[in-house]
Amino acid sequence: MTIYKQFGMRVKYLRTQKGMSQEDLALEAGINKNYLSDIERGARNPTLKIMQQIADALNINLEVLFKGL
């Protein structure tokens, strides 16, 4: 499994734990819903800036976002 797929699965897990839809998270993170979907499927290589935006939208820090990868 690629690191992109692992990261995407982690984002999806954390998002669902917070009770957020993809649309909710994308809106909070300031990114396109389709882009978030691609990230969760492991089809994108997000920048550190995008990763930080996702972490902020989930109200977590980057360390938590990467935990277990």
N, CA, C and O of each residue as an XYZ file, in Angstrom:
276
protein
N       0.844     -1.176      0.000
C       0.000      0.000      0.000
C       0.891      1.242      0.000
O       1.867      1.322      0.747
N       0.544      2.198     -0.840
C       1.360      3.409     -0.938
C       1.116      4.332      0.255
O       0.101      4.229      0.944
N       2.055      5.221      0.477
C       1.924      6.204      1.555
C       0.741      7.132      1.280
O       0.096      7.608      2.215
N       0.452      7.393     -0.003
C      -0.681      8.246     -0.352
C      -1.995      7.587      0.060
O      -2.893      8.248      0.582
N      -2.098      6.287     -0.178
C      -3.292      5.534      0.196
C      -3.437      5.490      1.727
O      -4.534      5.663      2.259
N      -2.323      5.259      2.420
C      -2.354      5.237      3.882
C      -2.791      6.590      4.437
O      -3.610      6.661      5.353
N      -2.238      7.658      3.876
C      -2.596      8.997      4.326
C      -4.076      9.257      4.075
O      -4.772      9.788      4.941
N      -4.554      8.886      2.903
C      -5.959      9.079      2.563
C      -6.890      8.330      3.493
O      -7.928      8.849      3.904
N      -6.513      7.105      3.823
C      -7.319      6.311      4.753
C      -7.347      6.968      6.132
O      -8.372      6.945      6.815
N      -6.232      7.545      6.534
C      -6.152      8.219      7.830
C      -7.049      9.452      7.854
O      -7.761      9.692      8.829
N      -7.011     10.233      6.776
C      -7.866     11.417      6.684
C      -9.336     11.001      6.755
O     -10.123     11.597      7.490
N      -9.694      9.986      5.995
C     -11.084      9.524      5.989
C     -11.504      9.036      7.373
O     -12.604      9.341      7.833
N     -10.630      8.278      8.037
C     -10.928      7.783      9.381
C     -11.186      8.936     10.349
O     -12.181      8.941     11.074
N     -10.280      9.912     10.351
C     -10.417     11.044     11.263
C     -11.654     11.877     10.931
O     -12.346     12.360     11.827
N     -11.921     12.037      9.649
C     -13.100     12.792      9.224
C     -14.383     12.128      9.726
O     -15.267     12.795     10.264
N     -14.475     10.824      9.545
C     -15.687     10.120      9.965
C     -15.807     10.091     11.491
O     -16.918     10.125     12.021
N     -14.683     10.029     12.199
C     -14.709     10.080     13.656
C     -15.271     11.413     14.156
O     -15.897     11.478     15.214
N     -15.039     12.464     13.388
C     -15.549     13.793     13.746
C     -16.978     13.998     13.248
O     -17.583     15.038     13.507
N     -17.517     13.010     12.535
C     -18.885     13.115     12.022
C     -19.020     14.091     10.870
O     -20.081     14.683     10.675
N     -17.954     14.260     10.110
C     -17.958     15.218      9.008
C     -18.111     14.492      7.675
O     -17.598     13.388      7.490
N     -18.817     15.126      6.759
C     -18.881     14.625      5.391
C     -17.650     15.150      4.643
O     -16.933     16.020      5.137
N     -17.421     14.612      3.458
C     -16.323     15.138      2.644
C     -16.563     16.607      2.335
O     -15.633     17.414      2.344
N     -17.803     16.942      2.065
C     -18.132     18.333      1.759
C     -17.846     19.245      2.953
O     -17.313     20.342      2.783
N     -18.199     18.793      4.161
C     -17.930     19.574      5.371
C     -16.433     19.832      5.536
O     -16.005     20.965      5.757
N     -15.647     18.763      5.425
C     -14.203     18.899      5.618
C     -13.576     19.754      4.533
O     -12.727     20.599      4.815
N     -13.990     19.539      3.299
C     -13.445     20.329      2.188
C     -13.729     21.820      2.394
O     -12.857     22.663      2.183
N     -14.944     22.127      2.804
C     -15.320     23.521      3.041
C     -14.491     24.123      4.168
O     -13.968     25.229      4.032
N     -14.368     23.401      5.282
C     -13.584     23.883      6.425
C     -12.106     24.045      6.066
O     -11.448     24.970      6.542
N     -11.589     23.149      5.230
C     -10.168     23.176      4.865
C      -9.883     24.134      3.714
O      -8.725     24.437      3.429
N     -10.924     24.606      3.059
C     -10.725     25.526      1.936
C     -10.201     24.840      0.691
O      -9.445     25.428     -0.082
N     -10.609     23.581      0.497
C     -10.190     22.844     -0.694
C     -11.421     22.300     -1.405
O     -12.511     22.247     -0.836
N     -11.233     21.902     -2.645
C     -12.313     21.354     -3.454
C     -12.694     19.961     -2.961
O     -11.826     19.169     -2.594
N     -13.992     19.666     -2.953
C     -14.475     18.363     -2.489
C     -13.902     17.222     -3.332
O     -13.577     16.162     -2.797
N     -13.778     17.427     -4.620
C     -13.212     16.386     -5.491
C     -11.741     16.143     -5.173
O     -11.267     15.009     -5.236
N     -11.026     17.203     -4.833
C      -9.625     17.072     -4.456
C      -9.505     16.264     -3.165
O      -8.635     15.401     -3.051
N     -10.378     16.543     -2.192
C     -10.381     15.786     -0.943
C     -10.692     14.317     -1.215
O     -10.061     13.430     -0.640
N     -11.647     14.062     -2.076
C     -11.988     12.687     -2.443
C     -10.776     11.975     -3.034
O     -10.505     10.820     -2.705
N     -10.051     12.666     -3.904
C      -8.827     12.093     -4.490
C      -7.781     11.802     -3.420
O      -7.106     10.774     -3.477
N      -7.643     12.692     -2.453
C      -6.694     12.478     -1.355
C      -7.085     11.222     -0.579
O      -6.241     10.373     -0.294
N      -8.363     11.111     -0.241
C      -8.825      9.966      0.549
C      -8.660      8.644     -0.204
O      -8.489      7.595      0.418
N      -8.710      8.686     -1.516
C      -8.518      7.474     -2.322
C      -7.038      7.189     -2.611
O      -6.700      6.156     -3.187
N      -6.171      8.107     -2.209
C      -4.746      7.923     -2.434
C      -4.308      8.290     -3.839
O      -3.234      7.890     -4.289
N      -5.153      9.062     -4.538
C      -4.864      9.431     -5.921
C      -4.144     10.767     -6.046
O      -3.787     11.174     -7.152
N      -3.929     11.444     -4.941
C      -3.243     12.741     -4.949
C      -2.092     12.747     -3.966
O      -2.068     11.982     -3.001
N      -1.144     13.621     -4.229
C      -0.006     13.843     -3.360
C      -0.130     15.260     -2.812
O       0.430     16.195     -3.385
N      -0.864     15.432     -1.699
C      -1.111     16.784     -1.197
C       0.166     17.439     -0.669
O       1.076     16.777     -0.171
N       0.192     18.748     -0.797
C       1.322     19.512     -0.264
C       1.207     19.597      1.253
O       0.160     19.303      1.830
N       2.284     19.997      1.875
C       2.279     20.194      3.318
C       1.251     21.251      3.712
O       0.603     21.130      4.752
N       1.099     22.280      2.892
C       0.114     23.328      3.164
C      -1.294     22.735      3.194
O      -2.076     23.058      4.087
N      -1.625     21.881      2.242
C      -2.944     21.248      2.194
C      -3.115     20.331      3.408
O      -4.185     20.297      4.015
N      -2.072     19.596      3.757
C      -2.139     18.727      4.933
C      -2.421     19.543      6.191
O      -3.208     19.123      7.039
N      -1.790     20.695      6.314
C      -2.018     21.565      7.469
C      -3.449     22.090      7.470
O      -4.073     22.171      8.528
N      -3.974     22.446      6.311
C      -5.350     22.925      6.211
C      -6.330     21.828      6.644
O      -7.317     22.105      7.326
N      -6.053     20.594      6.248
C      -6.903     19.469      6.638
C      -6.831     19.267      8.149
O      -7.859     19.101      8.806
N      -5.614     19.282      8.702
C      -5.447     19.122     10.152
C      -6.178     20.228     10.905
O      -6.856     19.962     11.897
N      -6.044     21.452     10.444
C      -6.729     22.574     11.096
C      -8.241     22.390     11.043
O      -8.936     22.643     12.027
N      -8.747     21.955      9.903
C     -10.195     21.752      9.751
C     -10.706     20.640     10.656
O     -11.865     20.655     11.072
N      -9.836     19.673     10.961
C     -10.201     18.579     11.863
C      -9.912     18.929     13.329
O     -10.191     18.136     14.229
N      -9.352     20.119     13.560
C      -8.973     20.575     14.901
C      -7.963     19.638     15.568
O      -8.072     19.309     16.749
N      -6.988     19.225     14.775
C      -5.895     18.390     15.272
C      -4.585     18.975     14.768
O      -4.584     19.860     13.912
N      -3.457     18.478     15.303
C      -2.178     18.926     14.771
C      -1.655     17.892     13.777
O      -2.193     16.790     13.670
N      -0.616     18.255     13.063
C      -0.069     17.356     12.035
C       0.406     16.039     12.621
O       0.314     14.999     11.968
N       0.909     16.074     13.840
C       1.384     14.835     14.488
C       0.257     13.810     14.572
O       0.464     12.631     14.287
N      -0.909     14.249     14.955
C      -2.069     13.345     15.054
C      -2.478     12.876     13.666
O      -2.841     11.713     13.486
N      -2.422     13.763     12.692
C      -2.794     13.406     11.332
C      -1.907     12.289     10.790
O      -2.385     11.415     10.066
N      -0.627     12.311     11.132
C       0.321     11.311     10.629
C       0.481     10.090     11.535
O       1.160      9.134     11.160
N      -0.124     10.106     12.702
C       0.050      9.001     13.647
C      -0.361      7.671     13.020
O      -1.458      7.529     12.479
N       0.546      6.708     13.107
C       0.254      5.385     12.612
C       0.593      5.131     11.163
O       0.409      4.017     10.673
N       1.087      6.145     10.461
C       1.432      5.947      9.035
C       2.760      5.260      8.904
O       3.218      5.007      7.790
